[in-house]
Coordinates of C-alpha atoms and ligand atoms in Angstrom, one line a residue:
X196 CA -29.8 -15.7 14.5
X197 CA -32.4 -16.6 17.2
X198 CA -36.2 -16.6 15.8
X199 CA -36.8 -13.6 18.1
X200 CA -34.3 -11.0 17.5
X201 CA -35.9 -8.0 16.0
X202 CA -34.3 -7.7 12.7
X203 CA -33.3 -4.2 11.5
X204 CA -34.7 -3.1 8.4
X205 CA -32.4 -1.1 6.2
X206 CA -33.1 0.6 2.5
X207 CA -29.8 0.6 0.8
X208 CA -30.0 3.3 -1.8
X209 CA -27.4 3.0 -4.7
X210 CA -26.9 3.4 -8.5
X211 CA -25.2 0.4 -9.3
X212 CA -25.6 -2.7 -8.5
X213 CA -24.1 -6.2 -9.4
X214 CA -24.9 -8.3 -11.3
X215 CA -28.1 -6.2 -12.5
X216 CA -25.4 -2.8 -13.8
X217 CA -22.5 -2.5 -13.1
X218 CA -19.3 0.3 -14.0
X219 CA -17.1 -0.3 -10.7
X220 CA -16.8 -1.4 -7.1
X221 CA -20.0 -0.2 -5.8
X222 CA -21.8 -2.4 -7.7
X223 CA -20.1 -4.9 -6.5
X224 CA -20.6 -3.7 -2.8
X225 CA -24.0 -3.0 -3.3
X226 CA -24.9 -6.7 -4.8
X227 CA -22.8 -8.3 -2.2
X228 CA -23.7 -6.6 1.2
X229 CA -27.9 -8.0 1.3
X230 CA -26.4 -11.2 1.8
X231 CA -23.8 -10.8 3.8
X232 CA -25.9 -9.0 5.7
X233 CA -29.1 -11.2 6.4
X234 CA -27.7 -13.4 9.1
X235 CA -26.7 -10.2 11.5
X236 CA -30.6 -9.6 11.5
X237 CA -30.1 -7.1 8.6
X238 CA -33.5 -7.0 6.3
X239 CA -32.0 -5.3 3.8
X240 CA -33.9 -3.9 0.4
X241 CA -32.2 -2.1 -2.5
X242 CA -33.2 0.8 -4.2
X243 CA -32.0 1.3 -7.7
X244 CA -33.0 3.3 -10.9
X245 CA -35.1 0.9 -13.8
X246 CA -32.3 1.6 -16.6
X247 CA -33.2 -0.1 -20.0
X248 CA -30.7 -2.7 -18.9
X249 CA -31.7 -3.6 -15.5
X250 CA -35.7 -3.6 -16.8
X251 CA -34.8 -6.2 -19.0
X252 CA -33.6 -8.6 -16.8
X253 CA -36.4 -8.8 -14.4
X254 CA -39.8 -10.3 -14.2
X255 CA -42.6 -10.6 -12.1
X256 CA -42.3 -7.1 -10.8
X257 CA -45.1 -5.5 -9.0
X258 CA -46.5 -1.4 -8.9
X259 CA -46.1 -0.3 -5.2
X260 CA -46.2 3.0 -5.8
X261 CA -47.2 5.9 -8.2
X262 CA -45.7 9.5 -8.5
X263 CA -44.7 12.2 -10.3
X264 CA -41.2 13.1 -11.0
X265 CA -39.4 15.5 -12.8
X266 CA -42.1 16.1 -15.5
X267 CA -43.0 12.6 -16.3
X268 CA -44.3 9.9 -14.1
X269 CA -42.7 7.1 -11.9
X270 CA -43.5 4.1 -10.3
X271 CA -41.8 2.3 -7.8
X272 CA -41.9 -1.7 -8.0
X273 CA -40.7 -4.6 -6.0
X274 CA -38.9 -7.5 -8.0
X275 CA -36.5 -10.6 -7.2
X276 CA -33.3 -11.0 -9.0
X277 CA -30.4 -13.0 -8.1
X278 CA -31.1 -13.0 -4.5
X279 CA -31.8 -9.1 -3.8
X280 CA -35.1 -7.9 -2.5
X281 CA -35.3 -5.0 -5.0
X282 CA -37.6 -1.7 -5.0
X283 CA -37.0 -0.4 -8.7
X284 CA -37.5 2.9 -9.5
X285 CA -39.2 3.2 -13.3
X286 CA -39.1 6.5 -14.5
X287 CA -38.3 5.7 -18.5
X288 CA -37.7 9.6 -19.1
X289 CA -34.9 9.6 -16.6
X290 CA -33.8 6.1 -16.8
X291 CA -34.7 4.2 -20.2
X292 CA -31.6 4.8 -22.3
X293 CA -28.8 3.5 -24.1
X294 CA -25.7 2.2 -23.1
X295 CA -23.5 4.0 -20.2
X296 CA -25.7 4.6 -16.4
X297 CA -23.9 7.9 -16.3
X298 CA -22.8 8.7 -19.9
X299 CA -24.6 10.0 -23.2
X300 CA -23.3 9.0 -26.5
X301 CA -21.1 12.2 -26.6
X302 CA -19.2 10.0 -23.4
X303 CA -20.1 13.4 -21.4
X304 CA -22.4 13.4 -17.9
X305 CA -26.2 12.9 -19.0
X306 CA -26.8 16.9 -18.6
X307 CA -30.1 16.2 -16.4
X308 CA -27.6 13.5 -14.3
X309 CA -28.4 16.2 -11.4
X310 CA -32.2 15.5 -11.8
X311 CA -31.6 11.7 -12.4
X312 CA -30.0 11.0 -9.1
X313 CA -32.1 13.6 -7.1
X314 CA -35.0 11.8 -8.3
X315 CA -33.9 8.5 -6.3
X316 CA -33.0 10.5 -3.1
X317 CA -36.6 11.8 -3.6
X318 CA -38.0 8.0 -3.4
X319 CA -35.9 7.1 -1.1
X320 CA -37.1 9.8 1.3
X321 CA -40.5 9.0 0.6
X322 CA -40.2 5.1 0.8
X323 CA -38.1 6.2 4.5
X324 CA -41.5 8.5 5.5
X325 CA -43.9 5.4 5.2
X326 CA -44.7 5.6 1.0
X327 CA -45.4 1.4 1.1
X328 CA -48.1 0.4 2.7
X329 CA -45.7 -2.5 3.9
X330 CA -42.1 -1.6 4.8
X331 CA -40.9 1.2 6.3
X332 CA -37.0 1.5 6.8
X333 CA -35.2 2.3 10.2
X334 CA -32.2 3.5 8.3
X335 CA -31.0 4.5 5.1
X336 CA -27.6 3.3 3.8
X337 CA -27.5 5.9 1.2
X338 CA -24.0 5.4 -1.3
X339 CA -21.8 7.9 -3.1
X340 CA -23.3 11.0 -4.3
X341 CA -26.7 9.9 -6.0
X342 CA -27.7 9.1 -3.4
X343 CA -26.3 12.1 -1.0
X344 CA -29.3 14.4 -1.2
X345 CA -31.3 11.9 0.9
X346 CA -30.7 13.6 4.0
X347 CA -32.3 17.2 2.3
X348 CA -35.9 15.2 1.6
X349 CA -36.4 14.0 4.8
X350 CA -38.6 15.5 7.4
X351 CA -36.7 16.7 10.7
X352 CA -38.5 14.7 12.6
X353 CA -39.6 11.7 12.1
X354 CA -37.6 10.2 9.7
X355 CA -35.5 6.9 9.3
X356 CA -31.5 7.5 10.0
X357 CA -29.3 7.9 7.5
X358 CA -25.7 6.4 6.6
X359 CA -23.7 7.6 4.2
X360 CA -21.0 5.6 2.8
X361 CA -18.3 7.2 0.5
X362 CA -16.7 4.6 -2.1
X363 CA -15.2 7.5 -3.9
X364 CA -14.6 11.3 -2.5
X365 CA -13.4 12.5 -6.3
X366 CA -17.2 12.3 -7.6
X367 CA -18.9 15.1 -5.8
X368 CA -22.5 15.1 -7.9
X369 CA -21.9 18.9 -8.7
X370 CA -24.9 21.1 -10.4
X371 CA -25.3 24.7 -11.0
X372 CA -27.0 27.1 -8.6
X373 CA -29.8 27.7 -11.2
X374 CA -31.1 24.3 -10.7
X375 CA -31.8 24.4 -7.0
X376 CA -35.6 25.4 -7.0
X377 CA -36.1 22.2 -9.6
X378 CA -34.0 20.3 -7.4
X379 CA -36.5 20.9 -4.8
X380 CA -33.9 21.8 -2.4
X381 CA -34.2 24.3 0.2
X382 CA -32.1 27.9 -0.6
X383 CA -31.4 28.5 3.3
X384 CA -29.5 25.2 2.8
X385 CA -27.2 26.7 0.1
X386 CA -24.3 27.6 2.6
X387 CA -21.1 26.7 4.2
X388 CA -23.2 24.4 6.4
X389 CA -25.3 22.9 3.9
X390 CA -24.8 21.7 0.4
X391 CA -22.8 24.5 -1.2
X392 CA -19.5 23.8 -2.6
X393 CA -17.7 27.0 -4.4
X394 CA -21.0 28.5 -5.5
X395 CA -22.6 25.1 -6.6
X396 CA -24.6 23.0 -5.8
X397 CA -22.8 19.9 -4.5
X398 CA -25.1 16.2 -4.1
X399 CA -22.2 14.9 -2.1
X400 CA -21.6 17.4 0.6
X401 CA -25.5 17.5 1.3
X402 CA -24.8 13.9 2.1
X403 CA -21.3 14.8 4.4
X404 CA -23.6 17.4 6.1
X405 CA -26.7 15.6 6.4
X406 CA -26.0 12.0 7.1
X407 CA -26.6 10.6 10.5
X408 CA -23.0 8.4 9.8
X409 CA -20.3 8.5 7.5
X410 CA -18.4 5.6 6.8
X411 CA -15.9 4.9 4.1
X412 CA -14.7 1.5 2.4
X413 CA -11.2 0.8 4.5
X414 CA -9.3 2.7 7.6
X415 CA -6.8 4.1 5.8
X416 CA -9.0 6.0 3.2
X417 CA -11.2 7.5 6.0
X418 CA -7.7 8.9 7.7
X419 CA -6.8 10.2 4.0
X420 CA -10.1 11.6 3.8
X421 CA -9.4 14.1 6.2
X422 CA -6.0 15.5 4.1
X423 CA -6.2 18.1 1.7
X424 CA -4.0 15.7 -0.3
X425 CA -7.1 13.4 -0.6
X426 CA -9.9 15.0 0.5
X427 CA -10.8 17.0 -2.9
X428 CA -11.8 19.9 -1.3
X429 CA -14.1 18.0 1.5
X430 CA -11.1 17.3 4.0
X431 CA -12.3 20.2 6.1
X432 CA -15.8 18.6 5.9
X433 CA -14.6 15.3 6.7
X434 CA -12.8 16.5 9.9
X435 CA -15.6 18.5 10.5
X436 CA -17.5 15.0 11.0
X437 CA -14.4 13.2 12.1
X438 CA -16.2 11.3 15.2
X439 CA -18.9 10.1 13.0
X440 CA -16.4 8.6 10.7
X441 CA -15.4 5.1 9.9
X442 CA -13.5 3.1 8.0
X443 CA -15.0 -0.5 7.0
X444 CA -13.5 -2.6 4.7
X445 CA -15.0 -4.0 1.5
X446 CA -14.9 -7.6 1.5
X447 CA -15.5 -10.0 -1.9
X448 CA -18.4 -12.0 -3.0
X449 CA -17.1 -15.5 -2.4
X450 CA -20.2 -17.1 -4.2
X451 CA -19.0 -15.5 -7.3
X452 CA -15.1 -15.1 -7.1
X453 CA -14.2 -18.5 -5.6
X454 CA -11.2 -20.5 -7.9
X455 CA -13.0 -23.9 -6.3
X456 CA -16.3 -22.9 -7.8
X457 CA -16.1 -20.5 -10.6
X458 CA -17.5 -21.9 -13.4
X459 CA -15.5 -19.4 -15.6
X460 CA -12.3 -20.6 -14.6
X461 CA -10.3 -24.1 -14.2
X462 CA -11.2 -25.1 -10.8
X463 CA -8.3 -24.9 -8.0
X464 CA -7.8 -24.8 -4.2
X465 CA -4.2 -24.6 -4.2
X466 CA -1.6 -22.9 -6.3
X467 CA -0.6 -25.6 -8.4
X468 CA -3.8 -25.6 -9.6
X469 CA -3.3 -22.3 -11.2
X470 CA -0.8 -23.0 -14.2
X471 CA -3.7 -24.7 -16.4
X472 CA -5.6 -21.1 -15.9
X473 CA -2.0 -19.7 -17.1
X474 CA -1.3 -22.0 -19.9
X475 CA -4.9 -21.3 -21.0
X476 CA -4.6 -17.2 -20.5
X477 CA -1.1 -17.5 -22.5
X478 CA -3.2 -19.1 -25.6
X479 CA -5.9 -16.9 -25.4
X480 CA -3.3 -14.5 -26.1
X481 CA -0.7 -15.9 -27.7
X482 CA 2.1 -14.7 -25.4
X483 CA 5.0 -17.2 -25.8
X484 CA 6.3 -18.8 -22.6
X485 CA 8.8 -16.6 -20.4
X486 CA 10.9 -16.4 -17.3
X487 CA 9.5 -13.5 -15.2
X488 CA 6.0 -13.4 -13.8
X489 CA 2.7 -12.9 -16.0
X490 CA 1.1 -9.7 -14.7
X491 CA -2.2 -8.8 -15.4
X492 CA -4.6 -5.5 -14.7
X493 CA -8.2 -5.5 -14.8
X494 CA -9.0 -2.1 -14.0
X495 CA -10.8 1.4 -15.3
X496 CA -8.2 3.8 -17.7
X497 CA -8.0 6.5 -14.9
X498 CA -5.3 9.0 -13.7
X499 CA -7.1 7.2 -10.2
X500 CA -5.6 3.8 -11.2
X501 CA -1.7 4.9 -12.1
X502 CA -1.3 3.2 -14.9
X503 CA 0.0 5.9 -17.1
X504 CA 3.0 5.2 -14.6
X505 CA 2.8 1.2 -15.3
X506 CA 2.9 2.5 -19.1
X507 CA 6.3 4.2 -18.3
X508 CA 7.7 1.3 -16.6
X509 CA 6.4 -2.0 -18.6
X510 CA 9.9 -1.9 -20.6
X511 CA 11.4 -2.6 -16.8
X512 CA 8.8 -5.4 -16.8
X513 CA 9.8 -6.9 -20.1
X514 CA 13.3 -6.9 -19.5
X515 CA 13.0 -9.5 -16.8
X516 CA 11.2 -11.9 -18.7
X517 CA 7.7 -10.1 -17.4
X518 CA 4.6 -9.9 -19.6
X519 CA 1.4 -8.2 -19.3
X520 CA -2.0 -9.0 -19.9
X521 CA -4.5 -6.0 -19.6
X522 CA -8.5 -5.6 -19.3
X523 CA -10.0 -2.4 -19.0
X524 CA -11.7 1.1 -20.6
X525 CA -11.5 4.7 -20.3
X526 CA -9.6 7.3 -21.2
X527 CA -8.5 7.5 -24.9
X528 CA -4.4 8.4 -24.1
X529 CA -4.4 5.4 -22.2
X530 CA -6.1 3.1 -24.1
X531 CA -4.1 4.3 -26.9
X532 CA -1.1 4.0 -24.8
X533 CA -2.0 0.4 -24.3
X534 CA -2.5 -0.8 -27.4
X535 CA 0.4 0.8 -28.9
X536 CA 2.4 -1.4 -26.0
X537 CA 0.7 -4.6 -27.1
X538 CA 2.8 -4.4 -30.2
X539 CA 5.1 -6.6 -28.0
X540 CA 5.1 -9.8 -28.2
X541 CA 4.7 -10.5 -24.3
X542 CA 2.2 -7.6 -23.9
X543 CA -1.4 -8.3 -24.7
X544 CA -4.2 -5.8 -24.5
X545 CA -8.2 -5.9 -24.4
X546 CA -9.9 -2.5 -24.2
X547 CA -13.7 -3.2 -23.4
X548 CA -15.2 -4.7 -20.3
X549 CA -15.4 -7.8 -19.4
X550 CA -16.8 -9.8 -16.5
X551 CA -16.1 -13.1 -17.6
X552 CA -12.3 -12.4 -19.4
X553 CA -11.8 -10.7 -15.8
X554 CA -11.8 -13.8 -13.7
X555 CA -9.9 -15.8 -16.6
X556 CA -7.2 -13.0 -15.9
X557 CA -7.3 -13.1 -12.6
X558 CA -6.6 -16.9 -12.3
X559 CA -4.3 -17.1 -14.9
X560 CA -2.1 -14.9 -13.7
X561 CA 0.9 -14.6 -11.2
X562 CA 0.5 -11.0 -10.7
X563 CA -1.9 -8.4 -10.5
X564 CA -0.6 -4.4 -10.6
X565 CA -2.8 -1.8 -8.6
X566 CA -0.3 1.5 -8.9
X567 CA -3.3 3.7 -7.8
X568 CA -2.4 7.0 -6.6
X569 CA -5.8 6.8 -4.4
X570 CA -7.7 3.9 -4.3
X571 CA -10.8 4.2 -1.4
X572 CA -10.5 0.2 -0.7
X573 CA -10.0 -1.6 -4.5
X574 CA -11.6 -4.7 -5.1
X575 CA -8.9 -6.5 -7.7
X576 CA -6.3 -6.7 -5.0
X577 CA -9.0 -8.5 -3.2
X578 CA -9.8 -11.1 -6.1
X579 CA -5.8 -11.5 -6.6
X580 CA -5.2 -12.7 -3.3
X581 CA -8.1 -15.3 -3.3
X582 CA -7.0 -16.6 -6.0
X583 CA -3.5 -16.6 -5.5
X584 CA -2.9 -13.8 -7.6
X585 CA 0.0 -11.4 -5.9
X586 CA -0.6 -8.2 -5.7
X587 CA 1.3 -5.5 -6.5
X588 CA 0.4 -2.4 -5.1
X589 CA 0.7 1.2 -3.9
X590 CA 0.5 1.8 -0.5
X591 CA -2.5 3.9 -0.2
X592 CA -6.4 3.7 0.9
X593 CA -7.8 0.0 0.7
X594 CA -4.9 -1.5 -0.8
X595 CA -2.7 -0.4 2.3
X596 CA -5.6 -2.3 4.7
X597 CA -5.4 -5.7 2.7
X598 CA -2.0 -6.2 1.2
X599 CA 1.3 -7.5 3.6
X600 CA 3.7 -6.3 2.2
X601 CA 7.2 -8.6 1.5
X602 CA 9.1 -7.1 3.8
X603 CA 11.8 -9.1 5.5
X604 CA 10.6 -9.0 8.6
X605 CA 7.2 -10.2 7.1
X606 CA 9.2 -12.9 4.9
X607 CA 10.4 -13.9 7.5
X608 CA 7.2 -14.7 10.3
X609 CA 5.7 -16.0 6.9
X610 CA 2.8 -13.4 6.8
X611 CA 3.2 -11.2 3.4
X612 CA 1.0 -11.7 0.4
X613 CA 2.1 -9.1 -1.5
X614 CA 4.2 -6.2 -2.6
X615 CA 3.6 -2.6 -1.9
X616 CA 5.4 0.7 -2.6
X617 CA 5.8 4.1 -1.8
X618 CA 5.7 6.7 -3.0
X619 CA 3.5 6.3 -6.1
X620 CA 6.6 7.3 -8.3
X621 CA 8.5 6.1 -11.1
X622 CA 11.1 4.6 -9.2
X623 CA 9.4 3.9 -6.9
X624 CA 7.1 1.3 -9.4
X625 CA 10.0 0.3 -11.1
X626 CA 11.8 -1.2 -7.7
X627 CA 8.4 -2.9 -6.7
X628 CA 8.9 -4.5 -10.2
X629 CA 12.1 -5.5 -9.5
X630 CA 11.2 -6.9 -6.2
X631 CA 8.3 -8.7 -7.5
X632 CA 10.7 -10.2 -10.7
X633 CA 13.1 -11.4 -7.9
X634 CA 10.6 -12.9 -5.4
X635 CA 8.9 -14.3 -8.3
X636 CA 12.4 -16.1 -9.2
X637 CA 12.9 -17.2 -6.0
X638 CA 10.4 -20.3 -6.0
X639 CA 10.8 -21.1 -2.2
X640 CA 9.3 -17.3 -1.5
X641 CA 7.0 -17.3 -4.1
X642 CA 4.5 -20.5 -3.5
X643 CA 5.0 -19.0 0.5
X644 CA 3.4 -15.9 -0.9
X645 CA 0.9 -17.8 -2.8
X646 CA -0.1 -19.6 0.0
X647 CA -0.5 -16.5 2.8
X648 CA -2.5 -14.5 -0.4
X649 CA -4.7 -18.3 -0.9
X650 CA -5.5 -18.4 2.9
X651 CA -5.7 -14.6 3.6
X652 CA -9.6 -14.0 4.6
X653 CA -11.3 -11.5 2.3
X654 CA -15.1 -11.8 2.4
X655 CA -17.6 -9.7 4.3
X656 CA -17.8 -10.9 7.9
X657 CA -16.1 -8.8 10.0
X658 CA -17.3 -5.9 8.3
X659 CA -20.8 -7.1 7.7
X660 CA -20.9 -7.4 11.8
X661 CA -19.7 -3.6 11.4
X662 CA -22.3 -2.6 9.3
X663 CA -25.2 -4.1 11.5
X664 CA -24.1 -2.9 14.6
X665 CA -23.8 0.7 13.1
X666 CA -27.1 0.4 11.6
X667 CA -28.2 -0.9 15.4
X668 CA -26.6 2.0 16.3
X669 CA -28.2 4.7 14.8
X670 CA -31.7 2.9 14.3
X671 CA -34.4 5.4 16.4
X672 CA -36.4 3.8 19.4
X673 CA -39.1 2.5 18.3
Ligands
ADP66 P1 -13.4 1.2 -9.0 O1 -14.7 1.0 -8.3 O2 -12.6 2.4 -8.7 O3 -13.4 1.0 -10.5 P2 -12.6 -1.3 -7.7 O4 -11.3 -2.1 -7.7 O5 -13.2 -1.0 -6.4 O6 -12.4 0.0 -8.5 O7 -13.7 -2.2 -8.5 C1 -13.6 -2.4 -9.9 C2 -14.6 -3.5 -10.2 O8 -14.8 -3.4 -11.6 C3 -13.9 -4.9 -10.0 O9 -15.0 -5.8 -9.8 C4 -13.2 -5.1 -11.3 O10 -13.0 -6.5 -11.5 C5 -14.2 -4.6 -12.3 N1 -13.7 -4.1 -13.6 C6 -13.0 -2.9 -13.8 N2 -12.7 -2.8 -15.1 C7 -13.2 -3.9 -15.7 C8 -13.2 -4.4 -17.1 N3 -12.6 -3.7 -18.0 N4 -13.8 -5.6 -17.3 C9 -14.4 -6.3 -16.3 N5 -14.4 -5.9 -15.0 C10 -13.8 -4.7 -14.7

């Protein structure tokens, strides 16, 4: 960008954030956009709570601010890590604890999650309202519900603009009425209008109301948004701010899922390359050689994901020489599910998470299986196709917007990447299994699918010139 064009200066306010802590795609939205940003004049800073675990990976961090917070003191610092300008907020009776952001060891919500996250919409108001004595931000890019309540801390006048981006509608940051007054929020505000959702309080829908600019994380999800069917009670809400709606597309961190560069991997650029990451993911396992295609998921244990479903139809997988290799945590039916399937030989299971295992599973394998029943935009589909991974996925949200699906007319011009299907069904899973066995034998098809998914763009620059312009957009004369 020329030496003269004003830059825009943006807080981006989130909970997670890669590779500081990290439990699912916003992390790795919130890690990845600062960058991605900075050469569309976007001076981007991130706000983000001082958990034990992101304290203990940085240093030289500086005070910039003292308060008081929810009965215990806070401070604000700057600090440097892995590329992000960082405003950290320290408050060790909120933040300094073990293991899960969200979870206490009883794997329930923290019960003062609704004072936790209210907290850093507090800061961020204040740090918007001129709280550092050196940067003020012209807009707020405020994600998910945590950070939501933003809009209900500012000043009416005044104040920086705020954009709200929903990664996921089905976490609403709900509390009971009680807690309003030590919420600090305003009881006139508790109404249809405001942030009251069926007599409670509702983080999220302050946000929906409040926010300057909505967007979402791919076209499609911002459309099913607006649908009782996806909308989780807030589709009314969401058509209610239908024109300040959009849909922008995650992209990927190509520093960090690259097959020519990641260290974690056996190097490639073109599919050929990709059987030594196979061979290698086959030992690791010890799954014996077969004819179908080696699938792999790396994914949360949600009803979200579908893969109670993919349970139900693995045999169909198995009987045409298919085998499975799985990643992921979450709910105890499934991962029981799971690991009573791995007693097959050509199933293999890891319940835990796993950053590095991910991209090893992700190379190695021919297939990866998204049968989400909503997925906002999905990231893995993403990483599959980079690496030449197909895709197999449902037809909804994000993985609608990225994936081309084999058609023949697609086959045919040479443009599909992928396999989707509809509806997210039984059958419906177990044809797109057949389908993918049968394009998967077909050699011809399959390295022309490997090569459309190798050379399909998936990083952040059309969507990081979306985000700046919004942010241009919205950003108050000076
Ligand atoms: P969501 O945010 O709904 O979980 P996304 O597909 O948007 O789904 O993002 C999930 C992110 O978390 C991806 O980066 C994926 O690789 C990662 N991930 C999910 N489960 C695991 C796991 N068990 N081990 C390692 N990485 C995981």
């Amino acid at each position: 960008m020329g030496q003269n064009q004003i830059m825009t200066r943006v807080l981006s306010v989130t909970s997670e954030c890669a590779p500081l802590v990290k439990t699912g795609g916003l992390a790795d939205v919130a890690g990845a956009l600062p960058g991605a940003l900075a050469e569309h004049g976007v001076e981007m800073r991130t706000l983000l709570p001082g958990y034990r675990q992101v304290m203990a990976q940085l240093s030289g961090i500086k005070t910039v601010h003292k308060l008081s917070l929810f009965g215990g003191t806070a401070e604000v610092k700057s600090a440097n890590a892995a590329g992000l300008d960082l405003l950290i907020l320290d408050a060790p009776h909120l933040f300094d604890r073990p293991g899960n952001i969200y979870l206490g060891p009883d794997g329930k919500d923290w019960p003062d999650n609704p004072e936790r996250f209210a907290a850093l919409s507090q800061v961020a108001a204040k740090i918007g309202t001129g709280a550092l004595p050196d940067w003020t931000p012209d807009v707020i890019h405020a994600h998910d519900w945590q950070a939501a309540l933003i809009p209900e801390y500012l000043p009416k006048a005044g104040r920086p603009s705020v954009v709200l981006t929903i990664h996921n509608i089905a976490f609403h940051g709900l509390a009971d009425v009680e807690k309003m007054k030590v919420l600090g929020l305003e009881k006139a505000r508790f109404t249809r209008d405001g942030f009251e959702f069926w007599g409670k309080i509702s983080a999220l829908k302050a946000g929906l109301m409040g926010a300057d600019k909505l967007t979402t994380v791919s076209p499609t999800y911002a459309g099913e948004l607006m649908t009782e069917h996806f909308g989780m009670g807030l589709d009314g809400v969401m058509r209610h701010r239908r024109a300040d709606l959009s849909g922008i597309l995650n992209g990927i961190d190509e520093d960090v899922w690259n097959p020519a560069t990641d260290p974690l991997i056996a190097h490639y650029k073109t599919a050929a390359g990709k059987s030594k990451n196979k061979k290698a993911l086959r030992r690791e396992f010890g799954l014996p050689d077969a004819d179908g295609p080696l699938c792999v998921v790396v994914s949360r244990l949600t009803g979200q994901k579908g893969l109670d479903l993919l349970l139900d139809c693995l045999p169909n997988l198995l009987a045409q020489g298919g085998q499975l290799v799985l990643l992921g945590s979450g709910d105890p039916h499934l991962e029981d599910g799971f690991r009573r399937a791995a007693e097959d030989p050509n199933v293999a299971v890891t319940i835990g998470y796993d950053e590095a295992l991910s991209h090893r599973l992700i190379a190695g394998g021919d297939a990866i299986l998204i049968p989400s029943r909503f997925e906002p935009c999905g990231l893995t589909q993403l990483y599959g196709l980079q690496y030449g991974t197909i895709p197999l996925v449902a037809l909804t949200g994000g993985l609608a917007d990225t994936v081309i699906n084999a058609s023949p007319a697609a086959l045919a011009t040479g443009v599909a990447t992928g396999v989707q299907f509809h509806p997210i069904s039984h059958d419906s899973l177990n044809s797109a299994l057949d389908r993918l066995c049968s394009l998967y034998k077909d050699r011809k098809t399959w390295a022309q699918l490997q090569k459309n998914a190798l050379k399909q763009p998936v990083g952040w620059g059309p969507s990081a010139a979306a985000y700046a312009a919004l942010y241009k957009d919205v950003t108050p004369p000076a």
